[in-house]
mmCIF file of C-alpha atoms in Angstrom:
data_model
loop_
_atom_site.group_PDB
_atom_site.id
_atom_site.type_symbol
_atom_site.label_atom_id
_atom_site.label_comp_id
_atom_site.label_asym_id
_atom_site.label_seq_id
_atom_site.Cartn_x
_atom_site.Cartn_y
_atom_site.Cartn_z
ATOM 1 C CA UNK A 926 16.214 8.994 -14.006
ATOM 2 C CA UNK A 927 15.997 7.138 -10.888
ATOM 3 C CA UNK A 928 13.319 6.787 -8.761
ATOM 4 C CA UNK A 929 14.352 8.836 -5.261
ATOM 5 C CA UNK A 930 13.307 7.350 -2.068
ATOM 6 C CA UNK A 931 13.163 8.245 1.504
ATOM 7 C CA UNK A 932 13.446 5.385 3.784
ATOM 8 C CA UNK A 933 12.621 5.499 8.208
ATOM 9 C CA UNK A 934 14.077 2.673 10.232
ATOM 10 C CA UNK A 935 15.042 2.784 13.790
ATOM 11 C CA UNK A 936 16.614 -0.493 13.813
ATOM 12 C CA UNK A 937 20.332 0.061 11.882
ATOM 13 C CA UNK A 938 20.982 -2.588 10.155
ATOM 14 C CA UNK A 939 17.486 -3.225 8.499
ATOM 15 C CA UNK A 940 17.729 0.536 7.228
ATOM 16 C CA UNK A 941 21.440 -0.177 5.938
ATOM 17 C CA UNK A 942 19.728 -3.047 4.367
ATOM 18 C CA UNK A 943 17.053 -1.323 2.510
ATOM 19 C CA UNK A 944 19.427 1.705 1.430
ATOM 20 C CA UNK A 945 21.347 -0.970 -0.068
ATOM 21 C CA UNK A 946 18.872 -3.117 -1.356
ATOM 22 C CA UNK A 947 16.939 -0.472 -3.148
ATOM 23 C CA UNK A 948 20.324 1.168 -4.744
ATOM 24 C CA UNK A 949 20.636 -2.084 -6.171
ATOM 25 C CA UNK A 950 18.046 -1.727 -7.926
ATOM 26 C CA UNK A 951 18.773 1.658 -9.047
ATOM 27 C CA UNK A 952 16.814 3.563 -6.126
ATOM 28 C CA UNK A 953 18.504 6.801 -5.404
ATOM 29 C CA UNK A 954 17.977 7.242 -1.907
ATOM 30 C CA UNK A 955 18.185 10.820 -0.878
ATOM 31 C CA UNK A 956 17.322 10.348 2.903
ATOM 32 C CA UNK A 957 17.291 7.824 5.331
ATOM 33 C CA UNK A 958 16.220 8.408 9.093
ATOM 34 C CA UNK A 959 15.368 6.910 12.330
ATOM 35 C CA UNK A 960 12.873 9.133 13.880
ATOM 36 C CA UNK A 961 9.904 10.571 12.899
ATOM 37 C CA UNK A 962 10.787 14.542 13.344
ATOM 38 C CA UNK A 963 13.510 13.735 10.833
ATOM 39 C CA UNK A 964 10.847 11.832 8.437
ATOM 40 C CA UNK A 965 8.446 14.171 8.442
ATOM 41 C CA UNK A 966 11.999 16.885 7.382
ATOM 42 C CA UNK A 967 13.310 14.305 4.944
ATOM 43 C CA UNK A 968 9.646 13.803 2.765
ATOM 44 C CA UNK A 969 8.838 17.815 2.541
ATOM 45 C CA UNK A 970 12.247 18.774 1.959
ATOM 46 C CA UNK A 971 13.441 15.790 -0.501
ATOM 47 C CA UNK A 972 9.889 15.076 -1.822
ATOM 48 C CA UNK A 973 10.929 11.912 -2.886
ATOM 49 C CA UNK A 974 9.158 9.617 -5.191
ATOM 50 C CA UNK A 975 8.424 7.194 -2.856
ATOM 51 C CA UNK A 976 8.680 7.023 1.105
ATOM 52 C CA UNK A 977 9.349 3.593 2.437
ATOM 53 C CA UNK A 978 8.629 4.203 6.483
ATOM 54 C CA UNK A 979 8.172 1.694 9.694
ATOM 55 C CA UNK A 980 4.921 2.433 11.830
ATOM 56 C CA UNK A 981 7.061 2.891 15.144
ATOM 57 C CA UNK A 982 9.594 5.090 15.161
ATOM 58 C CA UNK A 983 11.594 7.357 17.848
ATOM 59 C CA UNK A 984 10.816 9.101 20.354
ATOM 60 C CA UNK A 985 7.808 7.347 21.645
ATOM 61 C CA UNK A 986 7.998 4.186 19.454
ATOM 62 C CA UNK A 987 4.397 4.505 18.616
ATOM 63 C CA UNK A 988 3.230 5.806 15.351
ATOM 64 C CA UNK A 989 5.363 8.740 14.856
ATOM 65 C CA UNK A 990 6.156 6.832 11.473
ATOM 66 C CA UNK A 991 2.284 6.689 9.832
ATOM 67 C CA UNK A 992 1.942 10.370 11.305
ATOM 68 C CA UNK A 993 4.852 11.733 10.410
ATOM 69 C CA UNK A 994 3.452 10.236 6.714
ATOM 70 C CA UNK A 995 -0.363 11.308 7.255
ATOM 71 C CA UNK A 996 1.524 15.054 7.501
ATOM 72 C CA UNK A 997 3.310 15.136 4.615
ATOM 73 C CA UNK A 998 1.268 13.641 2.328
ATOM 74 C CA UNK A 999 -1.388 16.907 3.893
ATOM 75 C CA UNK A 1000 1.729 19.290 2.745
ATOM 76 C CA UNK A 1001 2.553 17.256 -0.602
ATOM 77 C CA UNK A 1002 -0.307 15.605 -1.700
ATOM 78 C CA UNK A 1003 -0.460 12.139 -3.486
ATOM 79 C CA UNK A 1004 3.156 11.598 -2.202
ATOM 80 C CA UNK A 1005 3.044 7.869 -2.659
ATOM 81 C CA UNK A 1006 3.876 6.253 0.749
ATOM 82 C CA UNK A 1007 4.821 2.337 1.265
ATOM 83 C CA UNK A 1008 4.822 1.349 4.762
ATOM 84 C CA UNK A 1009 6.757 -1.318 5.844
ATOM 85 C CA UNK A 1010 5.916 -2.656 9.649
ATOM 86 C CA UNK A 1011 5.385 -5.664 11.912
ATOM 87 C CA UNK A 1012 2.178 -4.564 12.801
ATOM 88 C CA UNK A 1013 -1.094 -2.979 11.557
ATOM 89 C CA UNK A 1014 -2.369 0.028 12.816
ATOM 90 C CA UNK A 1015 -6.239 -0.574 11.915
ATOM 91 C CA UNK A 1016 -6.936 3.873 12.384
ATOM 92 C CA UNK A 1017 -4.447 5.334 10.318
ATOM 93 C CA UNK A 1018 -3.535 2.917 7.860
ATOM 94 C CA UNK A 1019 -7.383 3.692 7.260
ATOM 95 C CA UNK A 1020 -6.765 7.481 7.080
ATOM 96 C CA UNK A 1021 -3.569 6.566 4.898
ATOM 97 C CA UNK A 1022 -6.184 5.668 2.821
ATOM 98 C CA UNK A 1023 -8.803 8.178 2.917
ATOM 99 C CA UNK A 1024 -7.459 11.055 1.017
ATOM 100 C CA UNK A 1025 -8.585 9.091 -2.251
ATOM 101 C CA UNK A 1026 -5.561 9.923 -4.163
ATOM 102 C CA UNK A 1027 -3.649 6.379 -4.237
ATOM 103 C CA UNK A 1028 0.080 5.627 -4.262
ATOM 104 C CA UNK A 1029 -0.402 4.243 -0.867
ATOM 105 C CA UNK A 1030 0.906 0.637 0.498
ATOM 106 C CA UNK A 1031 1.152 -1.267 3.756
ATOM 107 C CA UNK A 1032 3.429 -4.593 4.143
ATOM 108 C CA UNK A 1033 4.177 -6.560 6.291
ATOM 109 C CA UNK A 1034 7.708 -6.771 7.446
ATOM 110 C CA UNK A 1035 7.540 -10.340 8.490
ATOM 111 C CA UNK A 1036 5.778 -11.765 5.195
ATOM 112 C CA UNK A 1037 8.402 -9.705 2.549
ATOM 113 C CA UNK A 1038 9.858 -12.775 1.211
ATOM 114 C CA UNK A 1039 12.126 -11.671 -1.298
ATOM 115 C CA UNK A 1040 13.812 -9.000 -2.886
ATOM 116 C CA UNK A 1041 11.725 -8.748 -6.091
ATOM 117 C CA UNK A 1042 8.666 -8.704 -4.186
ATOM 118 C CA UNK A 1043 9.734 -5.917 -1.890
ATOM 119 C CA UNK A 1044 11.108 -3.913 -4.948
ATOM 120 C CA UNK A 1045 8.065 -4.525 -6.793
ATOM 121 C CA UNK A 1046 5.738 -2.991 -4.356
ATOM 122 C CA UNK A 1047 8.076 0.151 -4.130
ATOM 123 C CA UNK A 1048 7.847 0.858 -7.480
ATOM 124 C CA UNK A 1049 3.815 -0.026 -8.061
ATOM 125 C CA UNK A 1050 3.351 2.723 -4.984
ATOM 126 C CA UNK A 1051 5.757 5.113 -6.662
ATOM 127 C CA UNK A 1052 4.040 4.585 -9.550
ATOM 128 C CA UNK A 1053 0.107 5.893 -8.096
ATOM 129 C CA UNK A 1054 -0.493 2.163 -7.460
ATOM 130 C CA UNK A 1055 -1.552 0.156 -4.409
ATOM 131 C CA UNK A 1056 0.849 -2.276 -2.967
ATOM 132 C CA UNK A 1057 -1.318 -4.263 0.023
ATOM 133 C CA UNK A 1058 -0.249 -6.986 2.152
ATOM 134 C CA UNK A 1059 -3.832 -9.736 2.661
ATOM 135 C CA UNK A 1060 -3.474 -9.568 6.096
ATOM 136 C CA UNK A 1061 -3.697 -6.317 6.157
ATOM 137 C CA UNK A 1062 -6.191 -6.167 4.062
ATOM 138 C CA UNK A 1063 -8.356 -8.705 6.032
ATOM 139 C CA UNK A 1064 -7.833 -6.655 8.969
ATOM 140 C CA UNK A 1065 -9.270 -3.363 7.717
ATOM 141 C CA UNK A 1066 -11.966 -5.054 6.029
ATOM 142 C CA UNK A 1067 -12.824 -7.732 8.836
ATOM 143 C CA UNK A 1068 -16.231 -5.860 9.860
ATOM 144 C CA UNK A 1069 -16.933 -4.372 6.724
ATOM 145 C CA UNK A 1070 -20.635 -3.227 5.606
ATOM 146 C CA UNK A 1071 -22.380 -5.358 3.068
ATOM 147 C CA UNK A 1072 -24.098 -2.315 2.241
ATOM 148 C CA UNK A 1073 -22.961 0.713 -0.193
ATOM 149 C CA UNK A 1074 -20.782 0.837 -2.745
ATOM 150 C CA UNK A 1075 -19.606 -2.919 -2.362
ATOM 151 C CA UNK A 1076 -22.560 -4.208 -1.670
ATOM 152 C CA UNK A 1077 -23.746 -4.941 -5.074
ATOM 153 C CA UNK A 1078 -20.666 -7.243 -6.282
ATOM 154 C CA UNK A 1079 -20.772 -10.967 -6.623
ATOM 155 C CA UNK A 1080 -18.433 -12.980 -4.031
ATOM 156 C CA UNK A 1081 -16.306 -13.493 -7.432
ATOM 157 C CA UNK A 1082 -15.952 -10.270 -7.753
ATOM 158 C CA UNK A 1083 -15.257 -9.430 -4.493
ATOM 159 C CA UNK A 1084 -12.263 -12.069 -4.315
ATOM 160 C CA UNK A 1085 -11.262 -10.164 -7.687
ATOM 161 C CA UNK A 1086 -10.942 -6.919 -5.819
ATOM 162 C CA UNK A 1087 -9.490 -8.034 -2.572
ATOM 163 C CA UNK A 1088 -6.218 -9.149 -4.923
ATOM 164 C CA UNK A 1089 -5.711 -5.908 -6.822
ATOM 165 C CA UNK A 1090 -5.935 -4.545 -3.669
ATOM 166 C CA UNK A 1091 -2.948 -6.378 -3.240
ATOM 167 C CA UNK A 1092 -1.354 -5.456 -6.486
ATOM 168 C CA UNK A 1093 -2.158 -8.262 -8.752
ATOM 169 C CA UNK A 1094 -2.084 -8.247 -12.312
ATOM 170 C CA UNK A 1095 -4.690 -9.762 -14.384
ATOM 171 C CA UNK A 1096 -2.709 -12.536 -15.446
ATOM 172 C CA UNK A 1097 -1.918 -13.167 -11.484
ATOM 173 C CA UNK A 1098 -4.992 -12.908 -10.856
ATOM 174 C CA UNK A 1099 -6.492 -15.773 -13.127
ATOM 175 C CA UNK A 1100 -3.496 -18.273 -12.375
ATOM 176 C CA UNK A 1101 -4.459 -17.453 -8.241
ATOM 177 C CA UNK A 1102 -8.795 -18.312 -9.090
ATOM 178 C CA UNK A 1103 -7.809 -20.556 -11.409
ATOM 179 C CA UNK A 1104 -10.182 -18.529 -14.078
ATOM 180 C CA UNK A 1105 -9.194 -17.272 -18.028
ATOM 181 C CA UNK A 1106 -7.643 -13.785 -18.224
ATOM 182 C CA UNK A 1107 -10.381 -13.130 -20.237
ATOM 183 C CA UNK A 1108 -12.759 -14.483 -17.180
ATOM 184 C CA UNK A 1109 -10.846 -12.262 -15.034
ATOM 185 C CA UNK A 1110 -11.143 -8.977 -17.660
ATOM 186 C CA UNK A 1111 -14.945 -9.682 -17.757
ATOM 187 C CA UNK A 1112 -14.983 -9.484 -13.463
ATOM 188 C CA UNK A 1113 -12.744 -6.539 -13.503
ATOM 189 C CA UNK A 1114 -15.008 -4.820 -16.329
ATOM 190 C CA UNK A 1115 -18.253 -5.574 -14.201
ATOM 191 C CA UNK A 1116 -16.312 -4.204 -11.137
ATOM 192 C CA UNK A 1117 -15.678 -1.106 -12.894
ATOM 193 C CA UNK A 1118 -19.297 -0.841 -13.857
ATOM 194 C CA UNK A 1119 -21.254 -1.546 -10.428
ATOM 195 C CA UNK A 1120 -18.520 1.105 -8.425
ATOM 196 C CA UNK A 1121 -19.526 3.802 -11.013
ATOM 197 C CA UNK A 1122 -16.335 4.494 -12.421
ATOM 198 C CA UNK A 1123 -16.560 6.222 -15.938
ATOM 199 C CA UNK A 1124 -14.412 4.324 -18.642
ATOM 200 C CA UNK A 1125 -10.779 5.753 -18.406
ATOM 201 C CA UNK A 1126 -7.615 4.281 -18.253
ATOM 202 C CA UNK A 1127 -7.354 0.968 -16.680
ATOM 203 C CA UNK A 1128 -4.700 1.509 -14.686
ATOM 204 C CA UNK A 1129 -6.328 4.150 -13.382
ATOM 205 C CA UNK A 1130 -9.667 2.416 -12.647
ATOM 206 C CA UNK A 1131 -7.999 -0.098 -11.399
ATOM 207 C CA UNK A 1132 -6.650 2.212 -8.248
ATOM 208 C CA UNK A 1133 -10.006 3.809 -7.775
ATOM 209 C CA UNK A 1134 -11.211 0.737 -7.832
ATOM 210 C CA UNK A 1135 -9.047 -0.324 -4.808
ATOM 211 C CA UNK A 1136 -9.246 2.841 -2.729
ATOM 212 C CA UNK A 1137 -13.091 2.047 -3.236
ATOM 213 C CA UNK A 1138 -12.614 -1.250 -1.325
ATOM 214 C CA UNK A 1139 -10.237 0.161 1.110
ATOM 215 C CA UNK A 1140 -12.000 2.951 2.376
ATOM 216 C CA UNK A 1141 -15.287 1.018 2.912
ATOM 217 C CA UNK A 1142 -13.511 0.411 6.177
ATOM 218 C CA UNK A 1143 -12.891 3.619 7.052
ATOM 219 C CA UNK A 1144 -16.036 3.973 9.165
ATOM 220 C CA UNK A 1145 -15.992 0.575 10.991
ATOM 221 C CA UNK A 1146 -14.582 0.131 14.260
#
């Protein structure tokens, strides 16, 4: 079956672009809106399974997009939400976050830089996964306590976490430090171990892993 998706554009031609990007590769897209009234419709009506959404959307061009998401994912929970913007918004990309439950991203519009990377992230996030752009990433996590939960990892491990935050497999992972997979398996497995999480599936951990990280910005300013 095909993955259904709800996209929210305001600008025309970039949302007749995705609709037709992501039908090409085989996306059903059940919705796709320009305001966030109609969003917020679209994802409890449809629930889709994935929203891609824009930060700024009509009538106030502010962050009717993110709120509009925040809501539903309150009505639906876990519904996995990619957004796709030209800007970060530091507060409630945070509380996109919070809720713990994953299938969350935040890109970038202006460093998508081709198809299969876009597509990719859609489906990681529909998936339960994490799809993060760095930037964005470095933003939330500019001021971030050395204290807590993070605290206790290596500056290795650290750089190990900040890219599965932004989706990376193992194997990426070693070719971007220039370390063994097996180097890479050891840092992951010694994550795992200093955040608490019980041995479970990977894929799994992995994500916990990640909203760990993410939310340790939660409380900064």
């Amino acid at each position: 079956m095909s993955p259904r998706v709800v996209i929210a554009e305001d600008l025309y031609l970039l949302r007749d672009g995705l609709v037709h990007l992501l039908q090409a590769h085989g996306f059903e897209v059940v919705a796709a809106v320009e305001s966030g009234p109609e969003l917020l419709s679209a994802l409890t009506g449809e629930r889709p399974d994935v929203a891609v959404v824009d930060v700024r959307l009509p009538p106030t061009f502010t962050d009717e997009g993110l709120q509009a998401a925040l809501a539903a994912r309150r009505a639906v929970p876990g519904l996995p939400v990619l957004v796709l913007s030209q800007h970060v918004e530091q507060l409630y990309a945070r509380e996109l976050l919070a809720d713990g439950s994953g299938a969350v991203g935040y890109l970038l519009k202006d460093r998508v830089f081709n198809a299969e990377q876009f597509v990719d992230a859609v489906r990681r996030v529909a998936a339960g996964g994490t799809a993060m752009d760095p930037e964005v990433i470095a933003k939330l996590l500019v001021s971030t306590a050395r204290h807590g939960p993070l605290g206790a990892l290596t500056p290795r491990e650290r750089e190990v976490l900040e890219l599965m935050a932004e989706g990376r497999s193992n194997a990426a992972i070693s070719q971007r430090l220039f370390l063994s997979e097996s180097a890479v398996g050891k840092h992951t497995a010694s994550i795992f171990g200093k955040l608490g999480l019980a041995p479970s599936d990977d894929d799994n951990r992995r994500v916990l892993a990640v909203l760990t990280y993410l939310n340790a910005a939660r409380s900064q300013p």
